[in-house]
CSV table of C-alpha atoms in Angstrom, one decimal:
chain,number,residue,atom,x,y,z
G,21,MET,CA,78.1,-33.4,-51.2
G,22,ARG,CA,75.0,-33.3,-49.1
G,23,LYS,CA,71.7,-34.2,-50.8
G,24,ILE,CA,68.2,-33.1,-50.2
G,25,LEU,CA,66.7,-36.1,-48.3
G,26,SER,CA,63.4,-37.6,-49.2
G,27,GLY,CA,60.6,-35.8,-47.4
G,28,VAL,CA,58.5,-39.0,-47.5
G,29,LEU,CA,61.1,-41.4,-46.1
G,30,VAL,CA,63.6,-39.6,-43.8
G,31,ILE,CA,62.9,-39.1,-40.2
G,32,ALA,CA,65.0,-37.0,-37.9
G,33,VAL,CA,71.5,-31.8,-48.1
G,34,SER,CA,83.7,-17.2,-73.1
G,35,ALA,CA,86.3,-18.9,-70.9
G,36,VAL,CA,88.3,-16.8,-68.5
G,37,THR,CA,91.9,-17.8,-67.4
G,38,LEU,CA,92.5,-18.1,-63.7
G,39,GLY,CA,95.2,-15.5,-63.9
G,40,SER,CA,92.8,-12.9,-65.0
G,41,VAL,CA,90.8,-13.0,-61.7
G,42,ARG,CA,93.3,-14.4,-59.2
G,43,GLY,CA,93.8,-11.9,-56.4
G,44,VAL,CA,91.1,-9.5,-57.6
G,45,SER,CA,90.0,-8.9,-54.0
G,46,GLU,CA,93.2,-7.0,-53.3
G,47,ALA,CA,91.5,-4.1,-55.1
G,48,GLY,CA,88.8,-4.0,-52.4
G,49,THR,CA,88.9,-1.9,-49.3
G,50,SER,CA,88.2,-3.1,-45.8
G,51,SER,CA,85.3,-1.6,-43.9
G,52,ALA,CA,84.0,-2.0,-40.4
G,53,LEU,CA,81.4,-4.8,-40.4
G,54,ARG,CA,78.2,-4.3,-38.5
G,55,TRP,CA,77.4,-7.4,-36.5
G,56,GLU,CA,73.7,-7.9,-35.7
G,57,ALA,CA,71.3,-10.6,-34.7
G,58,CYS,CA,71.1,-13.4,-37.2
G,59,PRO,CA,68.0,-14.2,-39.3
G,60,ALA,CA,65.2,-16.0,-37.5
G,61,ASP,CA,65.9,-19.3,-39.2
G,62,VAL,CA,69.5,-19.4,-37.8
G,63,ALA,CA,68.8,-21.3,-34.6
G,64,SER,CA,71.8,-20.5,-32.6
G,65,PRO,CA,71.7,-17.7,-29.9
G,66,ASP,CA,75.5,-17.4,-29.7
G,67,LEU,CA,75.9,-16.4,-33.4
G,68,GLU,CA,76.0,-12.9,-34.8
G,69,CYS,CA,75.6,-12.0,-38.4
G,70,THR,CA,76.5,-9.4,-41.0
G,71,THR,CA,76.8,-9.1,-44.8
G,72,VAL,CA,79.7,-8.6,-47.1
G,73,ARG,CA,79.3,-7.0,-50.6
G,74,VAL,CA,81.0,-8.8,-53.4
G,75,PRO,CA,80.9,-8.5,-57.2
G,76,LEU,CA,78.5,-10.9,-59.0
G,77,ASP,CA,81.1,-11.1,-61.8
G,78,TYR,CA,84.7,-10.8,-60.7
G,79,ARG,CA,85.7,-10.0,-64.3
G,80,SER,CA,83.8,-6.7,-63.7
G,81,PRO,CA,84.5,-5.9,-60.0
G,82,GLU,CA,82.8,-2.5,-60.3
G,83,GLY,CA,79.6,-4.0,-61.8
G,84,ARG,CA,76.6,-5.5,-60.1
G,85,GLN,CA,77.2,-6.4,-56.4
G,86,ILE,CA,75.5,-9.0,-54.2
G,87,ASP,CA,75.4,-9.5,-50.5
G,88,ILE,CA,76.9,-12.6,-48.8
G,89,ALA,CA,75.4,-13.4,-45.4
G,90,VAL,CA,78.1,-14.2,-42.8
G,91,SER,CA,77.9,-15.4,-39.3
G,92,ARG,CA,80.4,-15.4,-36.4
G,93,LEU,CA,81.0,-17.4,-33.2
G,94,PRO,CA,83.6,-15.2,-31.6
G,95,SER,CA,86.5,-16.6,-29.6
G,96,LYS,CA,86.0,-15.7,-25.9
G,97,ASP,CA,89.7,-15.9,-25.0
G,98,PRO,CA,91.6,-13.0,-26.6
G,99,SER,CA,94.9,-14.3,-25.1
G,100,GLN,CA,94.6,-17.5,-27.3
G,101,ARG,CA,92.8,-16.2,-30.3
G,102,ARG,CA,94.8,-16.9,-33.5
G,103,GLY,CA,92.4,-15.6,-36.2
G,104,VAL,CA,89.4,-16.9,-38.1
G,105,LEU,CA,88.2,-20.3,-39.1
G,106,LEU,CA,85.9,-20.2,-42.1
G,107,THR,CA,83.6,-23.2,-42.4
G,108,ASN,CA,81.5,-24.9,-45.0
G,109,PRO,CA,79.2,-27.9,-44.3
G,110,GLY,CA,79.0,-29.2,-47.9
G,111,GLY,CA,76.5,-29.2,-50.7
G,112,PRO,CA,76.5,-27.6,-53.1
G,113,GLY,CA,73.1,-26.0,-52.3
G,114,GLY,CA,73.5,-26.1,-48.6
G,115,GLY,CA,73.5,-23.0,-46.4
G,116,GLY,CA,76.4,-22.4,-44.0
G,117,LEU,CA,75.1,-19.5,-41.9
G,118,SER,CA,74.0,-21.8,-39.0
G,119,TYR,CA,77.0,-24.2,-39.3
G,120,PRO,CA,79.3,-22.7,-36.6
G,121,GLY,CA,76.4,-23.1,-34.1
G,122,LEU,CA,75.9,-26.7,-35.3
G,123,LEU,CA,79.6,-27.5,-34.8
G,124,VAL,CA,79.5,-26.5,-31.2
G,125,ASN,CA,76.1,-27.9,-30.3
G,126,PRO,CA,76.5,-30.3,-27.3
G,127,VAL,CA,73.8,-32.6,-28.7
G,128,PHE,CA,76.4,-34.1,-30.9
G,129,PRO,CA,78.8,-36.7,-29.6
G,130,GLU,CA,81.9,-34.7,-30.7
G,131,PRO,CA,81.3,-31.0,-30.9
G,132,LEU,CA,84.1,-28.7,-31.9
G,133,PRO,CA,86.6,-28.7,-29.0
G,134,GLN,CA,86.9,-25.7,-26.8
G,135,SER,CA,90.6,-25.4,-27.6
G,136,VAL,CA,89.6,-24.8,-31.3
G,137,ARG,CA,86.9,-22.3,-30.3
G,138,ASP,CA,89.4,-20.4,-28.2
G,139,ARG,CA,91.9,-20.1,-31.1
G,140,TYR,CA,89.4,-18.8,-33.7
G,141,ASP,CA,86.4,-16.8,-34.4
G,142,VAL,CA,84.4,-19.5,-36.2
G,143,ILE,CA,82.9,-18.1,-39.4
G,144,GLY,CA,79.9,-19.4,-41.4
G,145,PHE,CA,78.4,-18.1,-44.5
G,146,ASP,CA,75.7,-18.9,-47.1
G,147,PRO,CA,77.5,-19.3,-50.4
G,148,ARG,CA,76.3,-17.1,-53.3
G,149,GLY,CA,73.0,-18.3,-54.6
G,150,VAL,CA,72.0,-20.0,-51.4
G,151,GLY,CA,69.8,-19.0,-48.5
G,152,HIS,CA,70.4,-15.4,-47.5
G,153,SER,CA,73.1,-14.8,-50.1
G,154,ALA,CA,71.3,-13.7,-53.3
G,155,PRO,CA,69.3,-17.0,-53.6
G,156,VAL,CA,68.6,-18.4,-57.1
G,157,THR,CA,65.6,-20.3,-58.3
G,158,CYS,CA,64.8,-22.7,-61.1
G,159,ASP,CA,61.0,-22.5,-60.4
G,160,TYR,CA,60.9,-26.2,-59.5
G,161,THR,CA,57.5,-27.8,-59.5
G,162,PRO,CA,56.4,-30.1,-56.6
G,163,GLU,CA,56.6,-33.0,-59.1
G,164,GLN,CA,60.2,-32.1,-60.0
G,165,ILE,CA,61.2,-31.7,-56.3
G,166,ALA,CA,59.8,-35.2,-55.5
G,167,ARG,CA,62.3,-36.7,-57.9
G,168,LEU,CA,65.2,-35.3,-56.0
G,169,ASN,CA,68.7,-36.1,-57.1
G,170,LEU,CA,68.8,-39.8,-57.9
G,171,PRO,CA,65.9,-41.0,-60.1
G,172,TYR,CA,66.6,-44.6,-60.9
G,173,PRO,CA,65.9,-45.5,-64.6
G,174,GLY,CA,64.8,-49.0,-65.3
G,175,ASN,CA,65.5,-49.1,-69.0
G,176,PRO,CA,66.7,-46.9,-71.9
G,177,ALA,CA,63.2,-45.4,-72.3
G,178,ASP,CA,63.3,-44.2,-68.8
G,179,VAL,CA,66.6,-42.4,-69.5
G,180,LEU,CA,64.9,-40.7,-72.5
G,181,LYS,CA,62.0,-39.6,-70.3
G,182,ASP,CA,64.5,-38.3,-67.7
G,183,ALA,CA,66.3,-36.4,-70.4
G,184,GLU,CA,63.1,-34.6,-71.3
G,185,ILE,CA,62.5,-33.7,-67.6
G,186,ALA,CA,66.1,-32.6,-67.2
G,187,GLU,CA,66.0,-30.4,-70.3
G,188,THR,CA,62.8,-28.7,-68.9
G,189,ILE,CA,64.5,-28.0,-65.6
G,190,ALA,CA,67.6,-26.5,-67.4
G,191,ARG,CA,65.3,-24.2,-69.4
G,192,GLN,CA,63.5,-23.2,-66.2
G,193,CYS,CA,66.8,-22.2,-64.6
G,194,ALA,CA,67.8,-20.3,-67.7
G,195,SER,CA,64.6,-18.3,-67.8
G,196,SER,CA,63.8,-17.8,-64.1
G,197,GLU,CA,63.9,-14.4,-62.4
G,198,THR,CA,67.5,-15.1,-61.3
G,199,ALA,CA,68.7,-16.3,-64.7
G,200,GLY,CA,71.1,-13.4,-64.9
G,201,MET,CA,73.1,-14.9,-62.0
G,202,LEU,CA,73.3,-18.3,-63.6
G,203,PRO,CA,76.9,-18.1,-65.1
G,204,TYR,CA,78.4,-16.8,-61.8
G,205,ILE,CA,77.2,-19.3,-59.2
G,206,THR,CA,80.4,-21.4,-59.2
G,207,THR,CA,82.9,-22.7,-56.7
G,208,ALA,CA,85.7,-20.4,-58.0
G,209,ASN,CA,83.5,-17.4,-57.4
G,210,THR,CA,82.5,-18.6,-54.0
G,211,ALA,CA,86.2,-19.0,-53.2
G,212,ARG,CA,86.7,-15.4,-54.3
G,213,ASP,CA,83.8,-14.4,-52.0
G,214,MET,CA,85.7,-16.1,-49.2
G,215,ASP,CA,88.7,-13.9,-49.8
G,216,ARG,CA,86.4,-10.8,-49.7
G,217,ILE,CA,85.1,-12.1,-46.4
G,218,ARG,CA,88.7,-12.4,-45.2
G,219,GLU,CA,89.4,-8.9,-46.3
G,220,ALA,CA,86.3,-7.5,-44.6
G,221,LEU,CA,87.2,-9.2,-41.4
G,222,GLY,CA,90.6,-7.5,-41.5
G,223,GLU,CA,92.5,-10.8,-41.5
G,224,PRO,CA,95.8,-11.4,-43.4
G,225,LYS,CA,95.0,-15.1,-43.7
G,226,ILE,CA,92.1,-17.5,-43.0
G,227,SER,CA,92.0,-21.1,-41.7
G,228,TYR,CA,89.4,-23.3,-43.0
G,229,LEU,CA,87.3,-26.4,-42.1
G,230,GLY,CA,85.2,-27.8,-45.0
G,231,ALA,CA,83.3,-31.0,-45.4
G,232,SER,CA,82.2,-33.0,-48.4
G,233,TYR,CA,81.7,-30.5,-51.3
G,234,GLY,CA,83.3,-28.0,-48.9
G,235,THR,CA,86.6,-29.9,-49.5
G,236,TYR,CA,86.6,-28.8,-53.1
G,237,LEU,CA,85.7,-25.3,-52.1
G,238,GLY,CA,88.7,-25.3,-49.7
G,239,ALA,CA,91.0,-26.8,-52.3
G,240,VAL,CA,90.0,-24.1,-54.8
G,241,TYR,CA,90.5,-21.3,-52.3
G,242,THR,CA,93.9,-22.4,-51.3
G,243,THR,CA,94.8,-22.8,-55.0
G,244,LEU,CA,93.6,-19.3,-55.9
G,245,PHE,CA,94.9,-17.7,-52.7
G,246,PRO,CA,97.8,-19.8,-51.4
G,247,SER,CA,99.5,-17.0,-49.5
G,248,ARG,CA,96.3,-16.2,-47.6
G,249,SER,CA,95.7,-19.7,-46.5
G,250,ASP,CA,96.6,-20.6,-43.0
G,251,ARG,CA,95.5,-24.1,-41.7
G,252,ILE,CA,93.3,-25.9,-44.2
G,253,VAL,CA,91.3,-29.0,-43.1
G,254,LEU,CA,89.3,-31.0,-45.7
G,255,ASP,CA,87.0,-33.7,-44.4
G,256,SER,CA,85.4,-36.3,-46.8
G,257,ASN,CA,87.1,-35.4,-50.0
G,258,LEU,CA,86.0,-34.9,-53.6
G,259,GLY,CA,88.6,-35.5,-56.3
G,260,PRO,CA,90.5,-32.6,-57.8
G,261,GLY,CA,87.7,-32.1,-60.4
G,262,GLY,CA,85.2,-31.3,-57.7
G,263,TYR,CA,81.6,-32.4,-58.0
G,264,ASP,CA,81.9,-33.2,-61.7
G,265,HIS,CA,80.4,-36.0,-63.8
G,266,THR,CA,83.0,-38.4,-62.5
G,267,ALA,CA,82.2,-37.6,-58.9
G,268,PHE,CA,78.5,-38.1,-59.4
G,269,GLN,CA,79.0,-41.5,-61.0
G,270,ARG,CA,81.2,-42.4,-58.0
G,271,LEU,CA,78.2,-42.3,-55.8
G,272,ALA,CA,77.5,-45.8,-57.1
G,273,LEU,CA,80.9,-47.0,-55.9
G,274,GLY,CA,80.4,-45.3,-52.6
G,275,MET,CA,77.2,-47.0,-51.9
G,276,GLU,CA,78.6,-50.4,-52.8
G,277,GLN,CA,81.5,-49.8,-50.4
G,278,ARG,CA,79.3,-48.5,-47.5
G,279,PHE,CA,76.3,-50.8,-47.7
G,280,PRO,CA,78.0,-53.8,-46.1
G,281,ASP,CA,78.2,-51.8,-42.8
G,282,PHE,CA,74.5,-51.4,-42.7
G,283,ALA,CA,73.9,-55.0,-43.8
G,284,LYS,CA,76.0,-56.2,-40.8
G,285,PHE,CA,74.0,-53.9,-38.5
G,286,ALA,CA,70.7,-55.2,-39.8
G,287,ALA,CA,71.8,-58.8,-39.6
G,288,ALA,CA,72.9,-58.3,-36.0
G,289,ASN,CA,69.5,-56.9,-35.1
G,290,PRO,CA,67.0,-59.6,-36.2
G,291,GLN,CA,64.1,-57.7,-34.6
G,292,TYR,CA,63.9,-55.7,-37.8
G,293,GLY,CA,63.2,-58.9,-39.8
G,294,LEU,CA,65.5,-58.0,-42.6
G,295,GLY,CA,67.7,-61.1,-42.5
G,296,VAL,CA,70.1,-62.8,-40.2
G,297,THR,CA,73.1,-62.6,-42.5
G,298,PRO,CA,74.5,-59.6,-44.5
G,299,GLU,CA,73.7,-61.5,-47.7
G,300,GLN,CA,70.1,-61.8,-46.7
G,301,VAL,CA,69.9,-58.1,-45.9
G,302,ARG,CA,71.3,-57.3,-49.4
G,303,ALA,CA,68.8,-59.6,-51.0
G,304,LYS,CA,66.0,-57.8,-49.0
G,305,TYR,CA,67.1,-54.5,-50.5
G,306,PHE,CA,66.6,-55.8,-54.1
G,307,GLU,CA,63.3,-57.5,-53.1
G,308,LEU,CA,61.9,-54.3,-51.6
G,309,ALA,CA,63.1,-52.1,-54.5
G,310,ALA,CA,61.5,-54.4,-57.1
G,311,ARG,CA,58.3,-54.7,-55.1
G,312,LEU,CA,58.0,-50.9,-54.7
G,313,GLU,CA,58.8,-50.3,-58.3
G,314,LYS,CA,55.7,-52.5,-59.3
G,315,THR,CA,53.5,-51.3,-56.5
G,316,PRO,CA,54.5,-48.0,-54.6
G,317,VAL,CA,53.5,-47.8,-51.0
G,318,GLN,CA,52.5,-44.5,-49.4
G,319,GLY,CA,53.9,-42.8,-52.5
G,320,ILE,CA,57.2,-44.5,-52.2
G,321,ASP,CA,58.5,-46.3,-55.3
G,322,GLY,CA,61.7,-48.2,-56.0
G,323,SER,CA,63.6,-45.1,-57.0
G,324,LEU,CA,62.7,-43.2,-53.8
G,325,PHE,CA,63.5,-46.3,-51.8
G,326,ARG,CA,67.0,-46.6,-53.3
G,327,GLY,CA,67.7,-42.9,-52.9
G,328,ALA,CA,66.6,-42.7,-49.2
G,329,THR,CA,68.6,-45.8,-48.4
G,330,PHE,CA,71.7,-44.1,-49.9
G,331,ASP,CA,70.9,-40.9,-47.8
G,332,LEU,CA,70.7,-42.8,-44.6
G,333,LEU,CA,74.0,-44.6,-45.1
G,334,TYR,CA,75.8,-41.3,-44.4
G,335,THR,CA,76.1,-41.9,-40.7
G,336,ASP,CA,75.9,-44.9,-38.4
G,337,VAL,CA,73.2,-43.0,-36.5
G,338,GLY,CA,71.0,-43.4,-39.6
G,339,PHE,CA,71.1,-47.2,-39.5
G,340,THR,CA,68.3,-47.5,-36.9
G,341,THR,CA,66.0,-45.2,-38.9
G,342,LEU,CA,66.8,-46.9,-42.1
G,343,ALA,CA,66.1,-50.4,-40.7
G,344,ALA,CA,62.8,-49.2,-39.2
G,345,ILE,CA,61.8,-47.7,-42.6
G,346,TRP,CA,62.7,-51.0,-44.4
G,347,GLN,CA,60.7,-52.9,-41.8
G,348,ALA,CA,57.7,-50.7,-42.2
G,349,LEU,CA,57.7,-51.0,-46.0
G,350,ASP,CA,58.2,-54.8,-45.7
G,351,THR,CA,55.3,-55.3,-43.3
G,352,GLY,CA,52.9,-52.7,-44.5
G,353,ARG,CA,53.2,-50.4,-41.5
G,354,PRO,CA,52.9,-46.6,-42.1
G,355,VAL,CA,56.2,-44.7,-42.6
G,356,PRO,CA,56.1,-41.5,-40.5
G,357,PRO,CA,56.6,-38.4,-42.6
G,358,ALA,CA,59.7,-36.2,-42.3
G,359,PRO,CA,59.5,-32.5,-41.3
G,360,PRO,CA,59.5,-30.1,-44.3
G,361,PRO,CA,62.9,-29.7,-45.9
G,362,GLY,CA,63.1,-25.8,-45.8
G,363,ASN,CA,63.3,-24.3,-49.3
G,364,PRO,CA,63.9,-27.2,-51.6
G,365,ASP,CA,63.6,-25.0,-54.7
G,366,ASN,CA,66.5,-22.9,-53.7
G,367,SER,CA,68.6,-25.9,-52.4
G,368,LEU,CA,68.1,-27.8,-55.6
G,369,SER,CA,68.5,-24.8,-57.8
G,370,SER,CA,71.7,-23.5,-56.3
G,371,ARG,CA,73.1,-27.1,-56.3
G,372,LEU,CA,72.5,-27.3,-60.1
G,373,HIS,CA,74.0,-23.9,-60.7
G,374,VAL,CA,77.3,-25.1,-59.1
G,375,LEU,CA,77.3,-28.6,-60.5
G,376,CYS,CA,76.7,-27.4,-64.1
G,377,GLY,CA,78.6,-24.2,-63.9
G,378,ASP,CA,81.9,-25.7,-62.5
G,379,SER,CA,82.5,-28.1,-65.4
G,380,SER,CA,81.1,-29.4,-68.7
G,381,TRP,CA,79.0,-32.5,-68.6
G,382,PRO,CA,78.4,-35.1,-71.4
G,383,ARG,CA,75.5,-34.1,-73.7
G,384,SER,CA,74.7,-37.3,-75.6
G,385,VAL,CA,71.5,-39.0,-74.4
G,386,ARG,CA,72.6,-42.3,-76.0
G,387,GLY,CA,75.9,-42.0,-74.1
G,388,TYR,CA,73.9,-41.8,-70.8
G,389,GLN,CA,71.8,-44.8,-71.8
G,390,ARG,CA,75.0,-46.8,-72.4
G,391,ASP,CA,76.4,-45.7,-69.0
G,392,VAL,CA,73.2,-46.5,-67.2
G,393,ALA,CA,73.2,-50.1,-68.6
G,394,LEU,CA,76.8,-50.5,-67.6
G,395,TYR,CA,76.5,-49.1,-64.1
G,396,ARG,CA,73.3,-51.1,-63.4
G,397,MET,CA,75.4,-54.3,-63.9
G,398,LYS,CA,78.6,-53.0,-62.2
G,399,TYR,CA,77.0,-51.3,-59.2
G,400,PRO,CA,73.5,-52.8,-58.8
G,401,LEU,CA,72.6,-51.0,-55.6
G,402,ILE,CA,72.2,-47.5,-57.2
G,403,GLY,CA,74.5,-47.5,-60.2
G,404,ALA,CA,71.8,-46.7,-62.8
G,405,ALA,CA,70.8,-43.6,-60.9
G,406,ALA,CA,74.4,-42.4,-60.5
G,407,ALA,CA,75.0,-42.7,-64.3
G,408,ASN,CA,71.6,-41.2,-65.3
G,409,ILE,CA,71.2,-38.0,-67.2
G,410,GLY,CA,70.5,-34.6,-65.5
G,411,PRO,CA,70.0,-30.9,-66.2
G,412,CYS,CA,73.8,-30.4,-66.6
G,413,ALA,CA,73.6,-32.2,-70.0
G,414,PHE,CA,71.5,-29.2,-71.2
G,415,TRP,CA,73.3,-26.4,-69.3
G,416,PRO,CA,75.1,-23.5,-71.0
G,417,ALA,CA,78.8,-24.0,-71.3
G,418,PRO,CA,80.7,-22.7,-68.2
G,419,ILE,CA,82.3,-19.3,-68.7
G,420,GLU,CA,85.5,-20.2,-66.8
G,421,ARG,CA,87.9,-23.1,-67.0
G,422,PRO,CA,87.9,-25.4,-64.0
G,423,VAL,CA,90.5,-24.5,-61.3
G,424,ARG,CA,93.4,-26.9,-61.5
G,425,ILE,CA,94.4,-28.1,-58.1
G,426,GLY,CA,98.1,-28.5,-57.8
G,427,ASP,CA,101.1,-28.6,-55.5
G,428,ARG,CA,102.1,-25.0,-55.6
G,429,GLY,CA,101.8,-23.3,-52.3
G,430,PRO,CA,102.5,-23.8,-48.6
G,431,SER,CA,102.3,-27.3,-47.0
G,432,ASN,CA,99.3,-26.5,-44.9
G,433,VAL,CA,96.5,-28.9,-46.0
G,434,LEU,CA,95.3,-31.7,-43.8
G,435,MET,CA,92.8,-34.2,-45.4
G,436,VAL,CA,90.7,-36.6,-43.4
G,437,GLN,CA,88.8,-39.5,-44.9
G,438,ASN,CA,86.8,-42.5,-44.0
G,439,LEU,CA,87.6,-45.6,-46.1
G,440,ARG,CA,83.9,-46.4,-46.8
G,441,ASP,CA,82.4,-43.0,-47.5
G,442,PRO,CA,79.2,-43.3,-49.6
G,443,GLY,CA,79.1,-39.7,-50.8
G,444,THR,CA,82.8,-39.0,-51.4
G,445,PRO,CA,84.5,-42.3,-51.9
G,446,LEU,CA,88.2,-42.9,-51.1
G,447,ALA,CA,89.1,-43.0,-54.8
G,448,GLY,CA,88.5,-39.2,-55.1
G,449,ALA,CA,90.4,-38.4,-51.9
G,450,ARG,CA,93.4,-40.3,-53.2
G,451,GLU,CA,93.3,-38.3,-56.4
G,452,LEU,CA,93.1,-35.0,-54.5
G,453,ARG,CA,95.9,-36.1,-52.3
G,454,LYS,CA,98.1,-36.8,-55.3
G,455,ALA,CA,97.2,-33.5,-56.9
G,456,PHE,CA,98.2,-31.6,-53.8
G,457,GLY,CA,101.6,-33.4,-53.5
G,458,ASP,CA,103.6,-32.2,-50.5
G,459,ARG,CA,101.1,-29.5,-49.8
G,460,ALA,CA,98.9,-32.1,-48.1
G,461,ARG,CA,98.8,-35.0,-45.6
G,462,MET,CA,95.9,-37.4,-45.4
G,463,VAL,CA,94.5,-39.2,-42.4
G,464,THR,CA,92.3,-42.2,-43.2
G,465,ALA,CA,90.0,-44.0,-40.8
G,466,ASP,CA,89.0,-47.6,-41.3
G,467,GLN,CA,85.3,-47.0,-41.0
G,468,GLY,CA,82.3,-46.0,-42.9
G,469,GLY,CA,80.2,-42.8,-43.1
G,470,HIS,CA,80.4,-39.3,-44.4
G,471,GLY,CA,82.4,-37.1,-42.1
G,472,ALA,CA,85.6,-38.2,-40.3
G,473,TYR,CA,86.1,-35.3,-37.9
G,474,GLY,CA,83.8,-34.2,-35.0
G,475,LEU,CA,80.0,-34.2,-34.6
G,476,PHE,CA,79.2,-38.0,-35.1
G,477,ALA,CA,82.8,-39.1,-35.5
G,478,ARG,CA,84.2,-40.6,-32.4
G,479,ASN,CA,87.6,-41.7,-33.8
G,480,THR,CA,90.1,-40.3,-31.3
G,481,CYS,CA,93.0,-40.8,-33.8
G,482,VAL,CA,91.4,-38.6,-36.4
G,483,ASN,CA,89.9,-36.1,-34.0
G,484,ASP,CA,93.1,-35.6,-32.1
G,485,THR,CA,95.2,-35.2,-35.3
G,486,VAL,CA,92.9,-32.5,-36.7
G,487,THR,CA,92.5,-30.6,-33.4
G,488,THR,CA,96.2,-30.6,-32.9
G,489,PHE,CA,96.7,-29.2,-36.4
G,490,LEU,CA,94.1,-26.5,-35.9
G,491,THR,CA,95.4,-25.4,-32.5
G,492,THR,CA,99.2,-25.8,-32.9
G,493,GLY,CA,99.9,-26.1,-36.6
G,494,GLN,CA,101.6,-29.5,-36.1
G,495,ARG,CA,100.8,-31.8,-39.0
G,496,PRO,CA,101.8,-35.4,-39.4
G,497,HIS,CA,105.1,-35.9,-41.2
G,498,ARG,CA,103.5,-38.5,-43.4
G,499,ASP,CA,100.0,-39.8,-44.2
G,500,VAL,CA,98.3,-41.6,-41.2
G,501,ALA,CA,96.1,-44.6,-41.2
G,502,CYS,CA,93.7,-44.7,-38.2
G,503,ALA,CA,92.0,-47.9,-37.0
G,504,ALA,CA,88.3,-47.9,-36.6
G,505,ALA,CA,86.8,-46.3,-33.5
G,506,PRO,CA,85.7,-48.8,-30.8
G,507,GLY,CA,82.3,-50.2,-31.8
G,508,LYS,CA,82.7,-49.5,-35.5
């Protein structure tokens, strides 16, 4: 569930039954893949890339085909190699071609262990509609891009204005040069693409490591193709409905649960001048938001301030940047600009295609106005933004029913989850765990942030459990509760 971060503030994301398309990739034929150098924007010299042809519409497998860009970090130990580990970093709207290289980058505190690299060819791919895989567009304007994903309405009139903007964006998506792809950029179809990748690689099964939105993608894959699923790891989990209307509203809950971690950090570092107690830091948040709403600074209004604060709660590493931004805004110092965010039109467009194409969203503007008023009171940090209207309210109805995650299939799913995750709160993870039944075990960590395994996560309990599962297949007999890592 990664968001596109504010370019100003951040320094450094007719219905078809499932049975009619389940297993359609069995009709395909394997062919030798041609591995070559990756595109120039894939900054990892150890990766090699190829493309896999897949149907745009799996109901018509012989119809229009699109290319899915795939990357590979090969195992260098044939004696230990088990198979392939497909990966997804989250989104929707995020590319995954570079992700294997990111996972093993030694710049991170906890890169993917060598024992896992030896067992698998680590596979990345840009999901359909994203990056190098038939990218879609909604012809976003710079003004629309600047609003990003969490515009904060101050009153019912703002919701009405946001509805007009959202309807315009939905019309742009439906009339763009890629509009013919709009019904087919969905999680279920991306899962089917994954099985075509498996087939093209000549593998009987795939293992999988998915984070954030990638947990829903993995859950859908192992539901559609349970017999082809080997070891499935889902990190920072959405509920069984995926990134639907409920999940979006839960961002408000996630921020409320996570914010106290930052408030403690800021209070313990008085050099930032944000308060000497967590309560004072929280008060400073509302003071700055109100001040910026009346008088924006360097183009930063209250809505952008709230959204950027939410973004930088995803990791503890972001706390120092966030505190410095608050300090600059509070004292009138300049806020250094962030580097360009790549292709925001494609990221935002493909994100919308998945969010709106996976499930139906409410369409009543008055209903959103009521929700905004309720969430502003219940979750004052960012609740009004999480409950606000968006383009999905004006999207064509999905052509396929949502995939129902259930307990049919092998017991080969390991879920990992921080207790205070702003982007995918614990409530959704618990619902997914219940839906999986005995198929899954869940490991929770008593800490905050988005991402419990590897990279920034230094929780030995979580990391060892996941690595053991990926390398040996041994999974806990019951759910596990891990204490916070030292210093958390």
